[in-house]
PDB file of C-alpha atoms and ligand atoms in Angstrom:
ATOM      1  CA  MET A 109      11.742  -7.788  21.788  1.00 53.00           C
ATOM      2  CA  HIS A 110       9.474  -4.697  20.801  1.00 64.00           C
ATOM      3  CA  LEU A 111       7.871  -3.015  22.280  1.00 66.00           C
ATOM      4  CA  LEU A 112       4.095  -2.473  21.709  1.00 69.00           C
ATOM      5  CA  PRO A 113       2.413   0.562  20.699  1.00 73.00           C
ATOM      6  CA  ASP A 114      -0.465   1.201  23.526  1.00 80.00           C
ATOM      7  CA  SER A 115      -2.486   3.235  21.199  1.00 91.00           C
ATOM      8  CA  LEU A 116      -5.996   3.031  21.288  1.00 96.00           C
ATOM      9  CA  CYS A 117      -7.512   0.005  19.437  1.00 98.00           C
ATOM     10  CA  TYR A 118     -11.166  -0.929  17.200  1.00 98.00           C
ATOM     11  CA  LEU A 119     -11.305  -4.566  17.423  1.00 98.00           C
ATOM     12  CA  ASN A 120     -15.333  -6.217  16.591  1.00 98.00           C
ATOM     13  CA  GLY A 121     -17.402  -3.197  18.664  1.00 97.00           C
ATOM     14  CA  GLN A 122     -15.389  -2.226  20.729  1.00 98.00           C
ATOM     15  CA  TYR A 123     -12.639   0.441  21.681  1.00 98.00           C
ATOM     16  CA  LEU A 124      -9.506  -0.750  23.722  1.00 97.00           C
ATOM     17  CA  ASN A 125      -6.132  -1.105  24.217  1.00 96.00           C
ATOM     18  CA  LEU A 126      -3.336  -2.081  20.659  1.00 95.00           C
ATOM     19  CA  CYS A 127      -1.529  -4.389  23.401  1.00 93.00           C
ATOM     20  CA  ASP A 128      -4.994  -5.952  24.915  1.00 94.00           C
ATOM     21  CA  ALA A 129      -6.417  -6.762  21.629  1.00 96.00           C
ATOM     22  CA  LYS A 130      -6.746 -10.592  21.273  1.00 97.00           C
ATOM     23  CA  VAL A 131      -8.718 -12.444  18.256  1.00 98.00           C
ATOM     24  CA  SER A 132      -8.922 -16.457  18.272  1.00 98.00           C
ATOM     25  CA  VAL A 133      -6.147 -19.032  17.542  1.00 98.00           C
ATOM     26  CA  LEU A 134      -9.861 -20.215  15.197  1.00 98.00           C
ATOM     27  CA  ASP A 135     -10.472 -17.044  13.483  1.00 98.00           C
ATOM     28  CA  ARG A 136      -9.833 -18.212   9.840  1.00 98.00           C
ATOM     29  CA  GLY A 137      -6.901 -15.530   9.284  1.00 98.00           C
ATOM     30  CA  PHE A 138      -4.549 -16.592  11.454  1.00 98.00           C
ATOM     31  CA  ILE A 139      -5.325 -19.986   9.899  1.00 98.00           C
ATOM     32  CA  PHE A 140      -5.700 -19.197   6.511  1.00 98.00           C
ATOM     33  CA  GLY A 141      -4.963 -15.351   5.659  1.00 98.00           C
ATOM     34  CA  ASP A 142      -8.193 -15.614   4.825  1.00 98.00           C
ATOM     35  CA  GLY A 143      -8.966 -12.531   5.470  1.00 98.00           C
ATOM     36  CA  VAL A 144      -7.665  -8.572   3.146  1.00 98.00           C
ATOM     37  CA  TYR A 145      -6.558  -5.128   4.630  1.00 98.00           C
ATOM     38  CA  GLU A 146      -6.325  -1.563   3.857  1.00 98.00           C
ATOM     39  CA  VAL A 147      -3.438   0.557   4.653  1.00 98.00           C
ATOM     40  CA  LEU A 148      -4.819   4.628   4.523  1.00 98.00           C
ATOM     41  CA  PRO A 149      -2.318   7.562   5.547  1.00 98.00           C
ATOM     42  CA  VAL A 150      -3.485  10.115   7.381  1.00 98.00           C
ATOM     43  CA  TYR A 151      -2.070  14.141   6.739  1.00 97.00           C
ATOM     44  CA  GLY A 152      -3.030  16.708   9.647  1.00 96.00           C
ATOM     45  CA  ARG A 153      -5.476  14.120  11.137  1.00 96.00           C
ATOM     46  CA  LYS A 154      -7.739  13.955   7.720  1.00 97.00           C
ATOM     47  CA  LEU A 155      -8.177  11.324   5.332  1.00 97.00           C
ATOM     48  CA  PHE A 156      -6.136  11.460   2.491  1.00 97.00           C
ATOM     49  CA  ARG A 157      -8.555   8.975  -0.333  1.00 97.00           C
ATOM     50  CA  PHE A 158     -10.581   7.614   1.707  1.00 97.00           C
ATOM     51  CA  GLU A 159     -13.968   6.639  -0.498  1.00 97.00           C
ATOM     52  CA  GLN A 160     -10.966   5.245  -2.715  1.00 97.00           C
ATOM     53  CA  HIS A 161      -9.518   3.014  -0.471  1.00 98.00           C
ATOM     54  CA  MET A 162     -13.768   2.153   0.655  1.00 98.00           C
ATOM     55  CA  ASP A 163     -13.982   1.439  -2.681  1.00 98.00           C
ATOM     56  CA  ARG A 164     -10.583  -1.492  -3.723  1.00 98.00           C
ATOM     57  CA  LEU A 165     -11.787  -2.943   0.463  1.00 98.00           C
ATOM     58  CA  GLU A 166     -15.112  -3.554  -1.606  1.00 98.00           C
ATOM     59  CA  ARG A 167     -13.512  -4.969  -4.698  1.00 98.00           C
ATOM     60  CA  SER A 168     -11.143  -7.542  -2.119  1.00 98.00           C
ATOM     61  CA  LEU A 169     -14.636  -8.205   0.545  1.00 98.00           C
ATOM     62  CA  THR A 170     -16.065  -9.650  -2.926  1.00 98.00           C
ATOM     63  CA  ALA A 171     -12.856 -11.547  -4.246  1.00 98.00           C
ATOM     64  CA  LEU A 172     -13.639 -13.198  -0.591  1.00 98.00           C
ATOM     65  CA  ARG A 173     -17.583 -12.872  -1.054  1.00 98.00           C
ATOM     66  CA  ILE A 174     -17.238 -11.724   2.623  1.00 98.00           C
ATOM     67  CA  ALA A 175     -20.238  -9.302   3.299  1.00 97.00           C
ATOM     68  CA  ASN A 176     -19.494  -5.511   3.794  1.00 98.00           C
ATOM     69  CA  PRO A 177     -18.993  -5.852   7.682  1.00 98.00           C
ATOM     70  CA  LEU A 178     -19.378  -2.249   8.223  1.00 98.00           C
ATOM     71  CA  ARG A 179     -20.907   1.296   6.593  1.00 98.00           C
ATOM     72  CA  ARG A 180     -18.943   3.531   3.760  1.00 98.00           C
ATOM     73  CA  ALA A 181     -20.254   6.316   7.416  1.00 98.00           C
ATOM     74  CA  GLU A 182     -19.530   3.458  10.025  1.00 98.00           C
ATOM     75  CA  TRP A 183     -15.460   2.785   9.124  1.00 98.00           C
ATOM     76  CA  LEU A 184     -14.903   6.980   8.290  1.00 98.00           C
ATOM     77  CA  GLU A 185     -16.884   7.418  12.210  1.00 98.00           C
ATOM     78  CA  HIS A 186     -14.099   4.395  13.734  1.00 98.00           C
ATOM     79  CA  LEU A 187     -11.557   5.747  11.889  1.00 98.00           C
ATOM     80  CA  ARG A 188     -11.742   8.885  13.191  1.00 98.00           C
ATOM     81  CA  THR A 189     -12.089   7.779  16.459  1.00 98.00           C
ATOM     82  CA  LEU A 190      -8.640   6.513  16.125  1.00 98.00           C
ATOM     83  CA  ILE A 191      -7.672   9.580  14.706  1.00 98.00           C
ATOM     84  CA  THR A 192      -7.847  12.143  17.052  1.00 98.00           C
ATOM     85  CA  SER A 193      -6.996  10.064  20.125  1.00 97.00           C
ATOM     86  CA  LEU A 194      -3.835   8.669  18.694  1.00 97.00           C
ATOM     87  CA  ALA A 195      -3.417  12.579  17.539  1.00 97.00           C
ATOM     88  CA  ASP A 196      -5.020  13.854  21.068  1.00 96.00           C
ATOM     89  CA  ARG A 197      -2.334  11.759  23.373  1.00 95.00           C
ATOM     90  CA  GLN A 198       0.528  11.587  22.002  1.00 94.00           C
ATOM     91  CA  GLY A 199       0.273  15.382  19.061  1.00 96.00           C
ATOM     92  CA  ILE A 200       0.967  12.875  16.447  1.00 96.00           C
ATOM     93  CA  MET A 201      -1.483  14.506  12.824  1.00 96.00           C
ATOM     94  CA  ASP A 202       0.444  12.159  10.672  1.00 97.00           C
ATOM     95  CA  GLN A 203      -0.855   8.316  10.943  1.00 97.00           C
ATOM     96  CA  LEU A 204      -0.970   5.282   8.735  1.00 98.00           C
ATOM     97  CA  VAL A 205      -4.649   3.100   9.069  1.00 98.00           C
ATOM     98  CA  TYR A 206      -4.124  -0.445   9.100  1.00 98.00           C
ATOM     99  CA  LEU A 207      -8.075  -2.471   8.351  1.00 98.00           C
ATOM    100  CA  GLN A 208      -8.733  -5.393   8.800  1.00 98.00           C
ATOM    101  CA  VAL A 209     -11.538  -7.785   7.774  1.00 98.00           C
ATOM    102  CA  THR A 210     -11.180 -12.047   8.323  1.00 98.00           C
ATOM    103  CA  ARG A 211     -14.130 -14.184   7.998  1.00 98.00           C
ATOM    104  CA  GLY A 212     -13.824 -15.354  11.012  1.00 98.00           C
ATOM    105  CA  VAL A 213     -13.255 -17.560  13.619  1.00 98.00           C
ATOM    106  CA  ALA A 214     -14.573 -21.074  12.879  1.00 98.00           C
ATOM    107  CA  PRO A 215     -13.534 -25.109  12.850  1.00 98.00           C
ATOM    108  CA  ARG A 216     -10.807 -25.332  10.326  1.00 98.00           C
ATOM    109  CA  ASP A 217     -11.502 -26.041   6.864  1.00 98.00           C
ATOM    110  CA  HIS A 218     -11.855 -25.178   4.347  1.00 98.00           C
ATOM    111  CA  VAL A 219     -14.432 -24.518   2.414  1.00 98.00           C
ATOM    112  CA  MET A 220     -15.755 -21.508   2.998  1.00 98.00           C
ATOM    113  CA  PRO A 221     -18.557 -20.786   6.666  1.00 98.00           C
ATOM    114  CA  ALA A 222     -21.988 -19.401   5.843  1.00 94.00           C
ATOM    115  CA  GLY A 223     -23.094 -17.157   8.776  1.00 92.00           C
ATOM    116  CA  ILE A 224     -20.263 -16.550  11.036  1.00 97.00           C
ATOM    117  CA  PRO A 225     -18.877 -12.370  11.437  1.00 98.00           C
ATOM    118  CA  PRO A 226     -16.465 -11.343  10.343  1.00 98.00           C
ATOM    119  CA  THR A 227     -12.780 -10.028  12.810  1.00 98.00           C
ATOM    120  CA  VAL A 228     -12.861  -6.168  11.821  1.00 98.00           C
ATOM    121  CA  PHE A 229     -10.271  -4.765  13.480  1.00 98.00           C
ATOM    122  CA  LEU A 230      -8.643  -0.956  13.016  1.00 98.00           C
ATOM    123  CA  MET A 231      -5.820   0.794  14.021  1.00 98.00           C
ATOM    124  CA  THR A 232      -2.786   3.497  13.972  1.00 97.00           C
ATOM    125  CA  ASN A 233       0.243   3.883  13.463  1.00 96.00           C
ATOM    126  CA  PRO A 234       3.173   6.969  14.119  1.00 97.00           C
ATOM    127  CA  MET A 235       3.293   7.781   9.813  1.00 96.00           C
ATOM    128  CA  ARG A 236       6.900   6.974   8.880  1.00 94.00           C
ATOM    129  CA  GLN A 237       7.899   8.726   5.809  1.00 93.00           C
ATOM    130  CA  PRO A 238      10.486   7.827   3.626  1.00 97.00           C
ATOM    131  CA  THR A 239      13.977   9.567   5.279  1.00 97.00           C
ATOM    132  CA  PRO A 240      15.136  13.614   3.369  1.00 97.00           C
ATOM    133  CA  GLU A 241      18.107  11.335   1.814  1.00 97.00           C
ATOM    134  CA  GLN A 242      16.098   8.996   0.737  1.00 97.00           C
ATOM    135  CA  ARG A 243      14.572  11.702  -1.570  1.00 97.00           C
ATOM    136  CA  ARG A 244      17.566  13.736  -1.713  1.00 96.00           C
ATOM    137  CA  LEU A 245      19.853  10.260  -2.760  1.00 97.00           C
ATOM    138  CA  GLY A 246      16.935   8.431  -3.672  1.00 98.00           C
ATOM    139  CA  VAL A 247      16.295   4.560  -2.851  1.00 98.00           C
ATOM    140  CA  ALA A 248      18.297   1.429  -4.145  1.00 98.00           C
ATOM    141  CA  CYS A 249      16.424  -1.741  -5.572  1.00 98.00           C
ATOM    142  CA  VAL A 250      16.240  -4.527  -6.770  1.00 98.00           C
ATOM    143  CA  THR A 251      14.469  -7.748  -9.522  1.00 98.00           C
ATOM    144  CA  ALA A 252      13.445 -11.170  -7.838  1.00 98.00           C
ATOM    145  CA  ASP A 253      10.693 -13.250 -10.480  1.00 98.00           C
ATOM    146  CA  ASP A 254       7.211 -13.085  -8.967  1.00 98.00           C
ATOM    147  CA  PHE A 255       6.899 -15.898  -7.467  1.00 98.00           C
ATOM    148  CA  ARG A 256       3.554 -14.509  -5.573  1.00 98.00           C
ATOM    149  CA  TRP A 257      -0.218 -16.154  -6.805  1.00 98.00           C
ATOM    150  CA  GLU A 258      -1.899 -15.326  -9.278  1.00 97.00           C
ATOM    151  CA  ARG A 259      -3.766 -13.367  -7.066  1.00 98.00           C
ATOM    152  CA  ALA A 260      -2.282 -10.741  -6.408  1.00 98.00           C
ATOM    153  CA  ASP A 261      -4.780  -8.340  -7.277  1.00 98.00           C
ATOM    154  CA  ILE A 262      -6.174  -8.897  -4.071  1.00 98.00           C
ATOM    155  CA  LYS A 263      -5.387  -6.715  -1.012  1.00 98.00           C
ATOM    156  CA  SER A 264      -5.009 -10.268   0.956  1.00 98.00           C
ATOM    157  CA  ILE A 265      -3.600 -10.531   4.413  1.00 98.00           C
ATOM    158  CA  SER A 266      -1.693 -13.433   2.839  1.00 98.00           C
ATOM    159  CA  LEU A 267       2.071 -12.220   2.407  1.00 98.00           C
ATOM    160  CA  LEU A 268       4.482 -14.667   2.882  1.00 98.00           C
ATOM    161  CA  GLY A 269       5.096 -13.734  -1.595  1.00 98.00           C
ATOM    162  CA  ASN A 270       5.435 -10.430  -0.964  1.00 98.00           C
ATOM    163  CA  VAL A 271       7.141 -11.159   2.600  1.00 98.00           C
ATOM    164  CA  LEU A 272       9.595 -13.405   1.036  1.00 98.00           C
ATOM    165  CA  ALA A 273      10.123 -10.838  -2.113  1.00 98.00           C
ATOM    166  CA  ARG A 274      10.698  -8.431   0.497  1.00 98.00           C
ATOM    167  CA  GLN A 275      13.684  -9.648   2.332  1.00 98.00           C
ATOM    168  CA  ILE A 276      15.271  -9.749  -0.973  1.00 98.00           C
ATOM    169  CA  SER A 277      15.750  -7.001  -0.430  1.00 98.00           C
ATOM    170  CA  ALA A 278      16.256  -6.022   2.807  1.00 98.00           C
ATOM    171  CA  ASP A 279      19.086  -8.886   2.876  1.00 98.00           C
ATOM    172  CA  SER A 280      21.105  -6.192   0.515  1.00 97.00           C
ATOM    173  CA  GLY A 281      20.496  -3.855   2.106  1.00 98.00           C
ATOM    174  CA  ALA A 282      18.144  -2.194  -0.028  1.00 98.00           C
ATOM    175  CA  THR A 283      14.530  -0.418  -0.586  1.00 98.00           C
ATOM    176  CA  GLU A 284      12.192  -2.203  -2.704  1.00 98.00           C
ATOM    177  CA  THR A 285      12.188  -5.703  -4.726  1.00 98.00           C
ATOM    178  CA  ILE A 286      11.141  -4.045  -7.368  1.00 98.00           C
ATOM    179  CA  LEU A 287       9.801  -8.107  -9.150  1.00 98.00           C
ATOM    180  CA  LEU A 288       9.444  -9.448 -12.996  1.00 98.00           C
ATOM    181  CA  ARG A 289       7.250 -12.313 -14.442  1.00 98.00           C
ATOM    182  CA  ASP A 290       7.432 -14.056 -17.538  1.00 98.00           C
ATOM    183  CA  GLY A 291      10.378 -11.108 -18.239  1.00 98.00           C
ATOM    184  CA  PHE A 292       7.232  -8.337 -17.677  1.00 98.00           C
ATOM    185  CA  LEU A 293       7.413  -5.348 -14.839  1.00 98.00           C
ATOM    186  CA  THR A 294       4.253  -6.175 -12.425  1.00 98.00           C
ATOM    187  CA  GLU A 295       4.983  -4.119  -9.151  1.00 98.00           C
ATOM    188  CA  ALA A 296       7.058  -4.021  -5.952  1.00 98.00           C
ATOM    189  CA  SER A 297       6.547  -5.819  -3.040  1.00 98.00           C
ATOM    190  CA  SER A 298       4.811  -2.771  -1.567  1.00 98.00           C
ATOM    191  CA  SER A 299       4.224  -0.951  -4.447  1.00 98.00           C
ATOM    192  CA  ASN A 300       3.694  -0.667  -7.508  1.00 98.00           C
ATOM    193  CA  VAL A 301       6.420   1.119  -9.611  1.00 99.00           C
ATOM    194  CA  TRP A 302       6.760   3.478 -12.716  1.00 98.00           C
ATOM    195  CA  ILE A 303       9.541   3.895 -15.077  1.00 98.00           C
ATOM    196  CA  VAL A 304      10.351   7.407 -17.541  1.00 98.00           C
ATOM    197  CA  ARG A 305      11.312   7.169 -20.689  1.00 96.00           C
ATOM    198  CA  GLU A 306      12.042  10.366 -23.222  1.00 95.00           C
ATOM    199  CA  GLY A 307       8.653  11.735 -20.658  1.00 96.00           C
ATOM    200  CA  VAL A 308       6.292   9.375 -20.131  1.00 98.00           C
ATOM    201  CA  VAL A 309       5.529   7.266 -17.052  1.00 98.00           C
ATOM    202  CA  CYS A 310       4.678   4.206 -17.620  1.00 98.00           C
ATOM    203  CA  GLY A 311       4.111   1.054 -15.851  1.00 98.00           C
ATOM    204  CA  PRO A 312       1.625  -1.746 -16.154  1.00 98.00           C
ATOM    205  CA  PRO A 313      -1.787  -2.515 -16.883  1.00 98.00           C
ATOM    206  CA  PRO A 314      -4.325  -3.580 -13.700  1.00 98.00           C
ATOM    207  CA  GLY A 315      -5.104  -7.381 -13.763  1.00 98.00           C
ATOM    208  CA  ASN A 316      -4.817  -9.953 -11.892  1.00 98.00           C
ATOM    209  CA  LEU A 317      -0.926  -9.499 -11.693  1.00 98.00           C
ATOM    210  CA  LEU A 318      -0.922  -6.677  -9.192  1.00 98.00           C
ATOM    211  CA  LEU A 319      -2.345  -4.914  -6.544  1.00 98.00           C
ATOM    212  CA  GLU A 320      -3.861  -1.810  -7.974  1.00 98.00           C
ATOM    213  CA  GLY A 321      -2.475   1.096  -5.749  1.00 98.00           C
ATOM    214  CA  ILE A 322      -4.651   4.433  -4.935  1.00 98.00           C
ATOM    215  CA  ARG A 323      -2.054   5.845  -6.024  1.00 98.00           C
ATOM    216  CA  ALA A 324      -2.034   4.887  -9.989  1.00 98.00           C
ATOM    217  CA  GLU A 325      -4.961   6.430 -10.092  1.00 98.00           C
ATOM    218  CA  LEU A 326      -3.999   9.599  -8.133  1.00 98.00           C
ATOM    219  CA  LEU A 327      -0.801   9.445 -10.504  1.00 98.00           C
ATOM    220  CA  GLN A 328      -2.273   9.535 -13.970  1.00 98.00           C
ATOM    221  CA  GLU A 329      -3.401  12.188 -12.021  1.00 97.00           C
ATOM    222  CA  LEU A 330      -1.277  14.523 -11.531  1.00 98.00           C
ATOM    223  CA  CYS A 331       0.550  13.281 -15.025  1.00 98.00           C
ATOM    224  CA  ALA A 332      -2.320  15.860 -16.056  1.00 98.00           C
ATOM    225  CA  THR A 333      -2.992  18.582 -14.004  1.00 96.00           C
ATOM    226  CA  ALA A 334       0.907  18.784 -15.001  1.00 97.00           C
ATOM    227  CA  GLY A 335       0.971  17.446 -18.192  1.00 97.00           C
ATOM    228  CA  ILE A 336       2.679  14.654 -18.409  1.00 98.00           C
ATOM    229  CA  ALA A 337       2.421  12.082 -20.780  1.00 98.00           C
ATOM    230  CA  PHE A 338       0.927   8.469 -18.860  1.00 98.00           C
ATOM    231  CA  GLN A 339       0.266   5.259 -20.406  1.00 98.00           C
ATOM    232  CA  ARG A 340      -0.140   1.979 -19.064  1.00 98.00           C
ATOM    233  CA  ARG A 341       1.375  -0.641 -21.546  1.00 98.00           C
ATOM    234  CA  PRO A 342       2.574  -4.435 -20.577  1.00 98.00           C
ATOM    235  CA  VAL A 343       7.102  -3.348 -19.259  1.00 98.00           C
ATOM    236  CA  PRO A 344       9.917  -5.461 -20.542  1.00 98.00           C
ATOM    237  CA  ARG A 345      13.157  -5.758 -18.531  1.00 98.00           C
ATOM    238  CA  GLU A 346      14.542  -4.141 -20.838  1.00 98.00           C
ATOM    239  CA  ASP A 347      11.900  -1.165 -20.318  1.00 98.00           C
ATOM    240  CA  VAL A 348      13.034  -0.706 -16.751  1.00 98.00           C
ATOM    241  CA  GLU A 349      16.640  -0.836 -17.249  1.00 97.00           C
ATOM    242  CA  ALA A 350      16.635   1.562 -20.056  1.00 96.00           C
ATOM    243  CA  ALA A 351      14.677   4.000 -17.734  1.00 97.00           C
ATOM    244  CA  ASP A 352      15.411   7.252 -17.544  1.00 97.00           C
ATOM    245  CA  GLU A 353      13.911   7.300 -14.201  1.00 97.00           C
ATOM    246  CA  ILE A 354      12.692   4.859 -12.213  1.00 98.00           C
ATOM    247  CA  LEU A 355       9.556   5.534  -9.236  1.00 98.00           C
ATOM    248  CA  LEU A 356       7.796   4.445  -6.808  1.00 98.00           C
ATOM    249  CA  THR A 357       4.519   5.104  -5.616  1.00 98.00           C
ATOM    250  CA  SER A 358       2.169   3.720  -1.478  1.00 98.00           C
ATOM    251  CA  ALA A 359       0.876   4.864   0.769  1.00 98.00           C
ATOM    252  CA  THR A 360       4.373   5.362   2.664  1.00 97.00           C
ATOM    253  CA  LYS A 361       6.081   6.538   0.495  1.00 98.00           C
ATOM    254  CA  GLU A 362       3.687   8.454  -1.900  1.00 98.00           C
ATOM    255  CA  VAL A 363       5.880   8.904  -4.545  1.00 98.00           C
ATOM    256  CA  LEU A 364       9.751   8.187  -3.954  1.00 98.00           C
ATOM    257  CA  PRO A 365      12.649   7.349  -6.864  1.00 98.00           C
ATOM    258  CA  VAL A 366      14.558   4.603  -7.272  1.00 98.00           C
ATOM    259  CA  THR A 367      18.279   5.802  -8.528  1.00 97.00           C
ATOM    260  CA  THR A 368      19.718   2.314  -8.136  1.00 97.00           C
ATOM    261  CA  LEU A 369      18.872  -1.345  -9.050  1.00 98.00           C
ATOM    262  CA  ASP A 370      20.970  -3.692  -9.417  1.00 98.00           C
ATOM    263  CA  GLY A 371      23.382  -2.207  -7.701  1.00 96.00           C
ATOM    264  CA  ARG A 372      23.962  -0.201 -11.267  1.00 95.00           C
ATOM    265  CA  PRO A 373      22.440   3.552 -11.589  1.00 96.00           C
ATOM    266  CA  VAL A 374      19.697   4.439 -13.234  1.00 97.00           C
ATOM    267  CA  GLY A 375      18.986   6.470 -15.871  1.00 94.00           C
ATOM    268  CA  ARG A 376      21.701   7.436 -18.705  1.00 76.00           C
ATOM    269  CA  GLY A 377      22.000  11.236 -19.128  1.00 69.00           C
ATOM    270  CA  ALA A 378      22.654  14.144 -17.025  1.00 61.00           C
ATOM    271  CA  PRO A 379      20.191  13.291 -13.525  1.00 66.00           C
ATOM    272  CA  CYS A 380      22.073   9.031 -14.090  1.00 78.00           C
ATOM    273  CA  GLY A 381      22.410   8.668 -10.399  1.00 88.00           C
ATOM    274  CA  ARG A 382      20.096  10.964  -9.210  1.00 93.00           C
ATOM    275  CA  PRO A 383      16.195  11.927  -8.441  1.00 96.00           C
ATOM    276  CA  GLY A 384      15.459  13.352 -12.048  1.00 96.00           C
ATOM    277  CA  PRO A 385      13.360  16.118 -13.529  1.00 96.00           C
ATOM    278  CA  ILE A 386       9.436  13.965 -13.646  1.00 98.00           C
ATOM    279  CA  TYR A 387      10.134  12.558  -9.671  1.00 98.00           C
ATOM    280  CA  ALA A 388      11.226  16.624  -9.034  1.00 97.00           C
ATOM    281  CA  ARG A 389       7.191  17.664 -10.363  1.00 98.00           C
ATOM    282  CA  LEU A 390       5.819  14.496  -9.145  1.00 98.00           C
ATOM    283  CA  PHE A 391       6.139  14.685  -5.182  1.00 98.00           C
ATOM    284  CA  GLN A 392       5.337  18.614  -5.918  1.00 97.00           C
ATOM    285  CA  ALA A 393       2.020  17.762  -7.285  1.00 97.00           C
ATOM    286  CA  TYR A 394       1.563  15.147  -4.479  1.00 97.00           C
ATOM    287  CA  GLN A 395       2.070  17.489  -1.100  1.00 96.00           C
ATOM    288  CA  GLN A 396      -0.607  19.747  -3.317  1.00 95.00           C
ATOM    289  CA  ALA A 397      -2.790  16.838  -3.672  1.00 95.00           C
ATOM    290  CA  LYS A 398      -3.123  15.903  -0.033  1.00 93.00           C
ATOM    291  CA  LYS A 399      -3.550  19.423   0.949  1.00 88.00           C
ATOM    292  CA  HIS A 400      -6.834  18.899  -1.063  1.00 79.00           C
ATOM    293  CA  GLN A 401      -7.790  15.595  -1.036  1.00 73.00           C
ATOM    294  CA  SER A 402      -7.602  14.904   2.622  1.00 71.00           C
ATOM    295  CA  ILE A 403     -11.078  15.044   4.483  1.00 81.00           C
TER     296      ILE A 403
HETATM  297  N1  PDD B   5       1.873  -1.448   0.627  1.00 54.73           N
HETATM  298  N2  PDD B   5       1.572  -2.940  -4.542  1.00 54.73           N
HETATM  299  C1  PDD B   5       1.551  -3.852  -3.382  1.00 54.73           C
HETATM  300  C2  PDD B   5       2.312  -5.561  -3.012  1.00 54.73           C
HETATM  301  C3  PDD B   5       1.112  -3.138  -2.022  1.00 54.73           C
HETATM  302  O1  PDD B   5       1.772  -3.974  -0.829  1.00 54.73           O
HETATM  303  C4  PDD B   5       1.176  -2.080  -2.341  1.00 54.73           C
HETATM  304  C5  PDD B   5       0.987  -1.375  -0.427  1.00 54.73           C
HETATM  305  C6  PDD B   5       1.541  -1.371  -3.893  1.00 54.73           C
HETATM  306  C7  PDD B   5       0.313   0.837  -3.089  1.00 54.73           C
HETATM  307  O2  PDD B   5      -0.775   0.661  -2.605  1.00 54.73           O
HETATM  308  P1  PDD B   5      -1.288   2.286  -2.654  1.00 54.73           P
HETATM  309  O3  PDD B   5      -0.845   3.215  -3.140  1.00 54.73           O
HETATM  310  O4  PDD B   5      -2.734   1.665  -1.865  1.00 54.73           O
HETATM  311  O5  PDD B   5      -1.159   2.471  -0.926  1.00 54.73           O
HETATM  312  C8  PDD B   5       1.536  -1.538  -3.936  1.00 54.73           C
HETATM  313  C9  PDD B   5       0.519  -1.570   1.720  1.00 54.73           C
HETATM  314  C10 PDD B   5       0.965   0.633   2.119  1.00 54.73           C
HETATM  315  C11 PDD B   5       0.758  -2.146   2.704  1.00 54.73           C
HETATM  316  O6  PDD B   5       1.266  -3.586   2.092  1.00 54.73           O
HETATM  317  O7  PDD B   5       1.648  -1.488   4.170  1.00 54.73           O
END
């Protein structure tokens, strides 16, 4: 059995020990997966790209017709209370905050019940970053058909499709499952995917088939600053297979190089099967952004 952490969390207006936090079995999050979430990185006690995460939370809540239960200043206050608690009690400065809003508790009925208070849950955990070896050598990924639903743009807690997708790579000892729908790249089970071809960083256009990562906009900004060309366009499988470099981005992976795809080394030229030069530049740029964009 996994030991549950005993850090402070927030549930429906109360701060309590994570082990003691309980929700009703009739919570629609439990019954239907009827809720949304966010995952925010914290560096040196400071939240990274807080406003952008709050904007996306707002979009996800709107898609579910749930009114945002807290004002932005309240979200910030609660998040900071938890971050400070973990930092002060356990000395953990780099953290990963998880927040979740479900529609609330009601008798089981698919129709959205009106006027029930949403369930609001927040916790923070130590940040688990890629290992030095993963940074040095890159990671292995496998590809699979994207069999998820067609509203992957909502950061929904209904993650069965993503769980099944992730397990495909876990079963073969790989780090991520890169998904293709009708032969075109969408994203990975819990990351966005970018290819590099002839110096251009390229990812699929935003839309309903993928989650627009907070790091998508950030990557575009980092590319602009570094003078690297950046494109969003449909990416067919051939382009993924012929890429010079493949990159994953997410709150935890930041930017991470994929050096093996379906058992074959990524890239054709000199650094074949090794992290490439665009990765190296974007990784450095990301580390700078962490210092300057955290609040
Ligand atoms: N996952 N696509 C999917 C399906 C994701 O689950 C995630 C993030 C991303 C990247 O988004 P961002 O840059 O905002 O982290 C893309 C988070 C980390 C998770 O579920 O744990």
